[in-house]
PDB file of C-alpha atoms in Angstrom:
ATOM      1  CA  MET O  10     104.868 121.556 105.350  1.00 47.00           C
ATOM      2  CA  LYS O  11     108.529 122.528 105.273  1.00 52.00           C
ATOM      3  CA  GLY O  12     109.543 123.393 101.797  1.00 55.00           C
ATOM      4  CA  THR O  13     108.168 120.492  99.618  1.00 79.00           C
ATOM      5  CA  GLU O  14     104.985 118.711  99.745  1.00 85.00           C
ATOM      6  CA  PRO O  15     104.883 114.938 100.791  1.00 86.00           C
ATOM      7  CA  ASP O  16     104.359 112.682  97.902  1.00 89.00           C
ATOM      8  CA  GLU O  17     101.598 110.119  98.174  1.00 90.00           C
ATOM      9  CA  GLU O  18     103.743 107.319  99.647  1.00 90.00           C
ATOM     10  CA  GLN O  19     104.551 109.724 102.470  1.00 92.00           C
ATOM     11  CA  LEU O  20     101.164 110.483 102.912  1.00 94.00           C
ATOM     12  CA  VAL O  21     100.025 106.675 103.197  1.00 93.00           C
ATOM     13  CA  ARG O  22     102.772 106.432 105.699  1.00 92.00           C
ATOM     14  CA  ARG O  23     101.736 109.248 107.587  1.00 94.00           C
ATOM     15  CA  THR O  24      98.189 107.993 107.649  1.00 94.00           C
ATOM     16  CA  ALA O  25      99.218 104.654 108.998  1.00 92.00           C
ATOM     17  CA  LYS O  26     100.436 106.548 111.926  1.00 94.00           C
ATOM     18  CA  GLY O  27      96.751 107.850 112.456  1.00 93.00           C
ATOM     19  CA  ASP O  28      97.503 111.257 110.810  1.00 95.00           C
ATOM     20  CA  ARG O  29      93.925 112.552 109.648  1.00 95.00           C
ATOM     21  CA  ALA O  30      95.456 115.349 107.767  1.00 96.00           C
ATOM     22  CA  ALA O  31      97.519 113.411 105.653  1.00 95.00           C
ATOM     23  CA  PHE O  32      94.650 111.038 104.944  1.00 96.00           C
ATOM     24  CA  GLU O  33      92.662 113.994 103.935  1.00 96.00           C
ATOM     25  CA  GLU O  34      95.348 115.223 101.658  1.00 95.00           C
ATOM     26  CA  LEU O  35      95.734 111.947 100.163  1.00 95.00           C
ATOM     27  CA  TYR O  36      91.989 111.534  99.344  1.00 96.00           C
ATOM     28  CA  ARG O  37      92.269 115.255  98.068  1.00 95.00           C
ATOM     29  CA  ARG O  38      94.930 114.169  95.714  1.00 94.00           C
ATOM     30  CA  THR O  39      93.700 110.806  94.469  1.00 93.00           C
ATOM     31  CA  SER O  40      89.900 110.761  94.735  1.00 94.00           C
ATOM     32  CA  PRO O  41      89.361 112.703  91.307  1.00 93.00           C
ATOM     33  CA  TRP O  42      91.339 110.280  89.254  1.00 90.00           C
ATOM     34  CA  LEU O  43      90.251 107.183  91.097  1.00 92.00           C
ATOM     35  CA  ALA O  44      86.612 108.321  90.353  1.00 93.00           C
ATOM     36  CA  VAL O  45      87.321 108.467  86.738  1.00 90.00           C
ATOM     37  CA  ARG O  46      89.022 105.273  86.394  1.00 88.00           C
ATOM     38  CA  LEU O  47      86.086 103.697  88.312  1.00 91.00           C
ATOM     39  CA  ARG O  48      83.516 105.426  86.151  1.00 90.00           C
ATOM     40  CA  ARG O  49      85.453 104.044  83.010  1.00 86.00           C
ATOM     41  CA  ARG O  50      84.531 100.536  84.349  1.00 85.00           C
ATOM     42  CA  CYS O  51      81.119 100.949  85.967  1.00 86.00           C
ATOM     43  CA  ALA O  52      78.486 103.315  84.620  1.00 86.00           C
ATOM     44  CA  ASP O  53      76.389 102.911  87.938  1.00 89.00           C
ATOM     45  CA  GLU O  54      77.308 106.084  90.087  1.00 92.00           C
ATOM     46  CA  GLN O  55      75.915 104.377  93.202  1.00 92.00           C
ATOM     47  CA  ILE O  56      78.477 101.407  92.957  1.00 92.00           C
ATOM     48  CA  VAL O  57      81.051 104.024  92.227  1.00 93.00           C
ATOM     49  CA  ALA O  58      80.420 106.056  95.192  1.00 94.00           C
ATOM     50  CA  GLU O  59      80.332 102.797  97.468  1.00 94.00           C
ATOM     51  CA  VAL O  60      83.713 101.547  96.002  1.00 94.00           C
ATOM     52  CA  MET O  61      85.194 104.952  96.605  1.00 96.00           C
ATOM     53  CA  GLN O  62      84.038 104.904 100.536  1.00 96.00           C
ATOM     54  CA  GLU O  63      85.100 101.364 100.894  1.00 95.00           C
ATOM     55  CA  THR O  64      88.669 102.011  99.220  1.00 95.00           C
ATOM     56  CA  TYR O  65      89.418 105.070 101.587  1.00 96.00           C
ATOM     57  CA  LEU O  66      88.073 103.116 104.419  1.00 94.00           C
ATOM     58  CA  ALA O  67      90.416 100.249 103.655  1.00 93.00           C
ATOM     59  CA  VAL O  68      93.293 102.598 103.064  1.00 94.00           C
ATOM     60  CA  TRP O  69      92.734 104.336 106.399  1.00 93.00           C
ATOM     61  CA  ARG O  70      92.651 100.687 108.162  1.00 92.00           C
ATOM     62  CA  ALA O  71      95.450  99.197 106.145  1.00 90.00           C
ATOM     63  CA  ALA O  72      97.937 101.917 105.541  1.00 89.00           C
ATOM     64  CA  GLY O  73     100.415 100.181 107.933  1.00 87.00           C
ATOM     65  CA  ALA O  74     100.484  97.212 105.368  1.00 87.00           C
ATOM     66  CA  PHE O  75     101.674  99.418 102.452  1.00 85.00           C
ATOM     67  CA  ALA O  76     104.849  98.150 101.436  1.00 74.00           C
ATOM     68  CA  GLY O  77     105.383 100.838  98.998  1.00 71.00           C
ATOM     69  CA  SER O  78     108.683 101.592  96.903  1.00 66.00           C
ATOM     70  CA  ALA O  79     110.572  98.801  99.059  1.00 64.00           C
ATOM     71  CA  VAL O  80     108.985  96.280  96.878  1.00 61.00           C
ATOM     72  CA  GLY O  81     108.791  98.356  93.834  1.00 66.00           C
ATOM     73  CA  GLY O  82     105.089  99.628  94.218  1.00 72.00           C
ATOM     74  CA  SER O  83     103.686 103.171  94.428  1.00 83.00           C
ATOM     75  CA  ALA O  84     100.864 104.524  96.679  1.00 87.00           C
ATOM     76  CA  VAL O  85      98.545 105.267  93.762  1.00 86.00           C
ATOM     77  CA  GLY O  86      99.145 101.568  92.352  1.00 85.00           C
ATOM     78  CA  TRP O  87      98.413 100.483  95.748  1.00 87.00           C
ATOM     79  CA  LEU O  88      95.203 102.405  96.022  1.00 90.00           C
ATOM     80  CA  TRP O  89      93.999 101.339  92.633  1.00 89.00           C
ATOM     81  CA  THR O  90      94.637  97.529  93.474  1.00 87.00           C
ATOM     82  CA  ILE O  91      92.381  98.263  96.559  1.00 91.00           C
ATOM     83  CA  ALA O  92      89.665 100.106  94.395  1.00 92.00           C
ATOM     84  CA  ALA O  93      89.650  97.563  91.600  1.00 89.00           C
ATOM     85  CA  ARG O  94      89.092  94.647  93.935  1.00 89.00           C
ATOM     86  CA  ARG O  95      86.520  96.517  95.772  1.00 92.00           C
ATOM     87  CA  LEU O  96      84.676  97.064  92.301  1.00 90.00           C
ATOM     88  CA  VAL O  97      84.755  93.343  91.662  1.00 86.00           C
ATOM     89  CA  ASP O  98      83.248  92.706  95.098  1.00 86.00           C
ATOM     90  CA  ALA O  99      80.622  95.130  94.543  1.00 87.00           C
ATOM     91  CA  PHE O 100      79.740  93.461  91.269  1.00 83.00           C
ATOM     92  CA  ARG O 101      79.570  90.123  92.998  1.00 80.00           C
ATOM     93  CA  ARG O 102      77.310  91.426  95.745  1.00 81.00           C
ATOM     94  CA  ARG O 103      75.080  93.146  93.052  1.00 77.00           C
ATOM     95  CA  ALA O 104      75.034  89.826  90.910  1.00 71.00           C
ATOM     96  CA  LYS O 105      73.475  87.736  93.814  1.00 67.00           C
ATOM     97  CA  TYR O 106      70.283  90.169  93.551  1.00 66.00           C
ATOM     98  CA  ALA O 107      69.936  91.282  90.408  1.00 58.00           C
ATOM     99  CA  GLN O 108      71.705  91.732  86.773  1.00 53.00           C
ATOM    100  CA  PRO O 109      75.202  93.147  87.021  1.00 50.00           C
ATOM    101  CA  PRO O 110      75.347  96.856  86.412  1.00 52.00           C
ATOM    102  CA  PRO O 111      76.315  98.203  83.023  1.00 56.00           C
ATOM    103  CA  VAL O 112      80.107  98.465  82.319  1.00 56.00           C
ATOM    104  CA  ALA O 113      80.928 101.822  81.069  1.00 55.00           C
ATOM    105  CA  GLU O 114      81.107 102.269  77.293  1.00 53.00           C
ATOM    106  CA  THR O 115      84.557 102.935  76.051  1.00 47.00           C
ATOM    107  CA  ALA O 116      85.221 106.410  75.367  1.00 45.00           C
ATOM    108  CA  VAL O 117      85.896 107.897  71.982  1.00 43.00           C
ATOM    109  CA  SER O 118      88.884 109.828  72.971  1.00 46.00           C
ATOM    110  CA  PRO O 119      91.768 107.699  74.731  1.00 50.00           C
ATOM    111  CA  ALA O 120      91.904 107.683  78.357  1.00 53.00           C
ATOM    112  CA  ALA O 121      94.970 109.055  80.033  1.00 50.00           C
ATOM    113  CA  GLU O 122      96.099 105.484  81.340  1.00 50.00           C
ATOM    114  CA  ASP O 123      95.920 104.365  77.795  1.00 53.00           C
ATOM    115  CA  GLU O 124      97.964 107.200  76.571  1.00 51.00           C
ATOM    116  CA  ALA O 125     100.489 106.632  79.316  1.00 50.00           C
ATOM    117  CA  LEU O 126     100.752 102.932  78.462  1.00 50.00           C
ATOM    118  CA  ALA O 127     101.163 103.846  74.916  1.00 48.00           C
ATOM    119  CA  GLY O 128     103.863 106.203  75.663  1.00 49.00           C
ATOM    120  CA  ALA O 129     105.465 103.918  78.174  1.00 47.00           C
ATOM    121  CA  VAL O 130     105.666 100.917  75.715  1.00 50.00           C
ATOM    122  CA  GLY O 131     106.592 102.795  72.552  1.00 55.00           C
ATOM    123  CA  ASP O 132     104.758 103.811  69.356  1.00 63.00           C
ATOM    124  CA  HIS O 133     104.930 100.289  67.691  1.00 70.00           C
ATOM    125  CA  VAL O 134     103.416  98.693  70.829  1.00 71.00           C
ATOM    126  CA  GLY O 135     101.011 101.569  71.546  1.00 71.00           C
ATOM    127  CA  ASP O 136      99.814 101.287  67.767  1.00 75.00           C
ATOM    128  CA  ALA O 137      99.410  97.607  68.315  1.00 76.00           C
ATOM    129  CA  LEU O 138      97.322  98.178  71.406  1.00 76.00           C
ATOM    130  CA  ARG O 139      95.120 100.639  69.779  1.00 78.00           C
ATOM    131  CA  ARG O 140      94.367  98.467  66.870  1.00 83.00           C
ATOM    132  CA  LEU O 141      93.113  95.500  69.191  1.00 85.00           C
ATOM    133  CA  ALA O 142      89.226  95.148  69.296  1.00 87.00           C
ATOM    134  CA  PRO O 143      87.906  96.931  72.371  1.00 86.00           C
ATOM    135  CA  GLU O 144      86.729  93.616  74.148  1.00 88.00           C
ATOM    136  CA  LEU O 145      90.414  92.247  73.659  1.00 87.00           C
ATOM    137  CA  ARG O 146      91.962  95.575  75.030  1.00 85.00           C
ATOM    138  CA  GLN O 147      89.474  95.572  77.938  1.00 84.00           C
ATOM    139  CA  VAL O 148      90.737  92.145  79.136  1.00 87.00           C
ATOM    140  CA  LEU O 149      94.169  93.209  78.729  1.00 83.00           C
ATOM    141  CA  GLN O 150      93.612  96.380  80.627  1.00 80.00           C
ATOM    142  CA  ALA O 151      92.106  94.601  83.551  1.00 80.00           C
ATOM    143  CA  MET O 152      94.581  91.715  83.574  1.00 82.00           C
ATOM    144  CA  VAL O 153      98.022  93.542  82.847  1.00 79.00           C
ATOM    145  CA  LEU O 154      97.335  97.440  83.885  1.00 72.00           C
ATOM    146  CA  ASP O 155      95.082  96.535  86.724  1.00 73.00           C
ATOM    147  CA  GLY O 156      96.480  93.377  87.783  1.00 75.00           C
ATOM    148  CA  LEU O 157      93.389  91.511  88.151  1.00 79.00           C
ATOM    149  CA  THR O 158      92.958  87.525  88.148  1.00 83.00           C
ATOM    150  CA  VAL O 159      90.830  85.822  85.565  1.00 86.00           C
ATOM    151  CA  ARG O 160      87.958  85.534  87.845  1.00 84.00           C
ATOM    152  CA  GLU O 161      88.082  89.105  88.930  1.00 81.00           C
ATOM    153  CA  THR O 162      88.143  90.223  85.274  1.00 83.00           C
ATOM    154  CA  ALA O 163      85.279  88.001  84.187  1.00 82.00           C
ATOM    155  CA  VAL O 164      83.204  89.719  87.358  1.00 78.00           C
ATOM    156  CA  LEU O 165      84.321  93.106  86.218  1.00 78.00           C
ATOM    157  CA  LEU O 166      83.486  92.768  82.618  1.00 80.00           C
ATOM    158  CA  GLY O 167      80.381  90.647  83.087  1.00 80.00           C
ATOM    159  CA  VAL O 168      81.592  87.758  80.899  1.00 85.00           C
ATOM    160  CA  PRO O 169      82.377  83.910  81.733  1.00 90.00           C
ATOM    161  CA  GLU O 170      85.919  83.324  82.895  1.00 90.00           C
ATOM    162  CA  GLY O 171      86.469  80.989  79.812  1.00 93.00           C
ATOM    163  CA  THR O 172      85.801  84.070  77.555  1.00 93.00           C
ATOM    164  CA  VAL O 173      88.358  86.057  79.544  1.00 91.00           C
ATOM    165  CA  LYS O 174      90.870  83.146  78.959  1.00 93.00           C
ATOM    166  CA  THR O 175      90.007  83.306  75.250  1.00 94.00           C
ATOM    167  CA  ARG O 176      89.946  86.979  74.836  1.00 92.00           C
ATOM    168  CA  ALA O 177      93.431  87.038  76.750  1.00 91.00           C
ATOM    169  CA  ARG O 178      94.748  84.445  74.377  1.00 92.00           C
ATOM    170  CA  ARG O 179      93.559  86.309  71.328  1.00 92.00           C
ATOM    171  CA  ALA O 180      95.011  89.542  72.322  1.00 88.00           C
ATOM    172  CA  ARG O 181      98.468  87.968  72.986  1.00 87.00           C
ATOM    173  CA  ILE O 182      98.331  86.452  69.564  1.00 89.00           C
ATOM    174  CA  ALA O 183      97.172  89.538  67.933  1.00 87.00           C
ATOM    175  CA  MET O 184      99.951  91.535  69.793  1.00 84.00           C
ATOM    176  CA  ARG O 185     102.624  88.983  68.881  1.00 84.00           C
ATOM    177  CA  GLU O 186     101.471  89.157  65.288  1.00 85.00           C
ATOM    178  CA  ALA O 187     101.429  93.036  65.235  1.00 81.00           C
ATOM    179  CA  LEU O 188     104.908  93.223  66.606  1.00 79.00           C
ATOM    180  CA  SER O 189     106.698  90.390  64.624  1.00 78.00           C
TER     181      SER O 189
END
């Protein structure tokens, strides 16, 4: 690589052209954090492994569809969207045959994405987010950070759609009150 290393967006574009080395580099860079994010949402290692495999297979097959910075997106955001949707699909498949897998417990220390969100939105908003009840914060995280629909959030969290809507409304009200 001449001089500087390609960023993730360039790796996706090279993957779209069938560059296996670019795909392997993309995997090497992104798979550790992707696995951590998935494990925070699902405690079943088998499902996490399946979702990882399905995600990277989808990236290999659909890299040409990545629009990237032209539409204000990023390669890692695109990758996470694929993974989050694959996780929801895995939960749906499992729900047909058994109880949904356990959702990962909320960690005592804040996740990097929570810290990044708090830093990006400022101290006052970050404080308000941290004061939200965990079930409200989970809904906001799934719908706002991960960009999931109400239905996908319900499957991900293992709660009815109505509960997701109620929690989203309660979270918005709590945030509005905390910020006023």
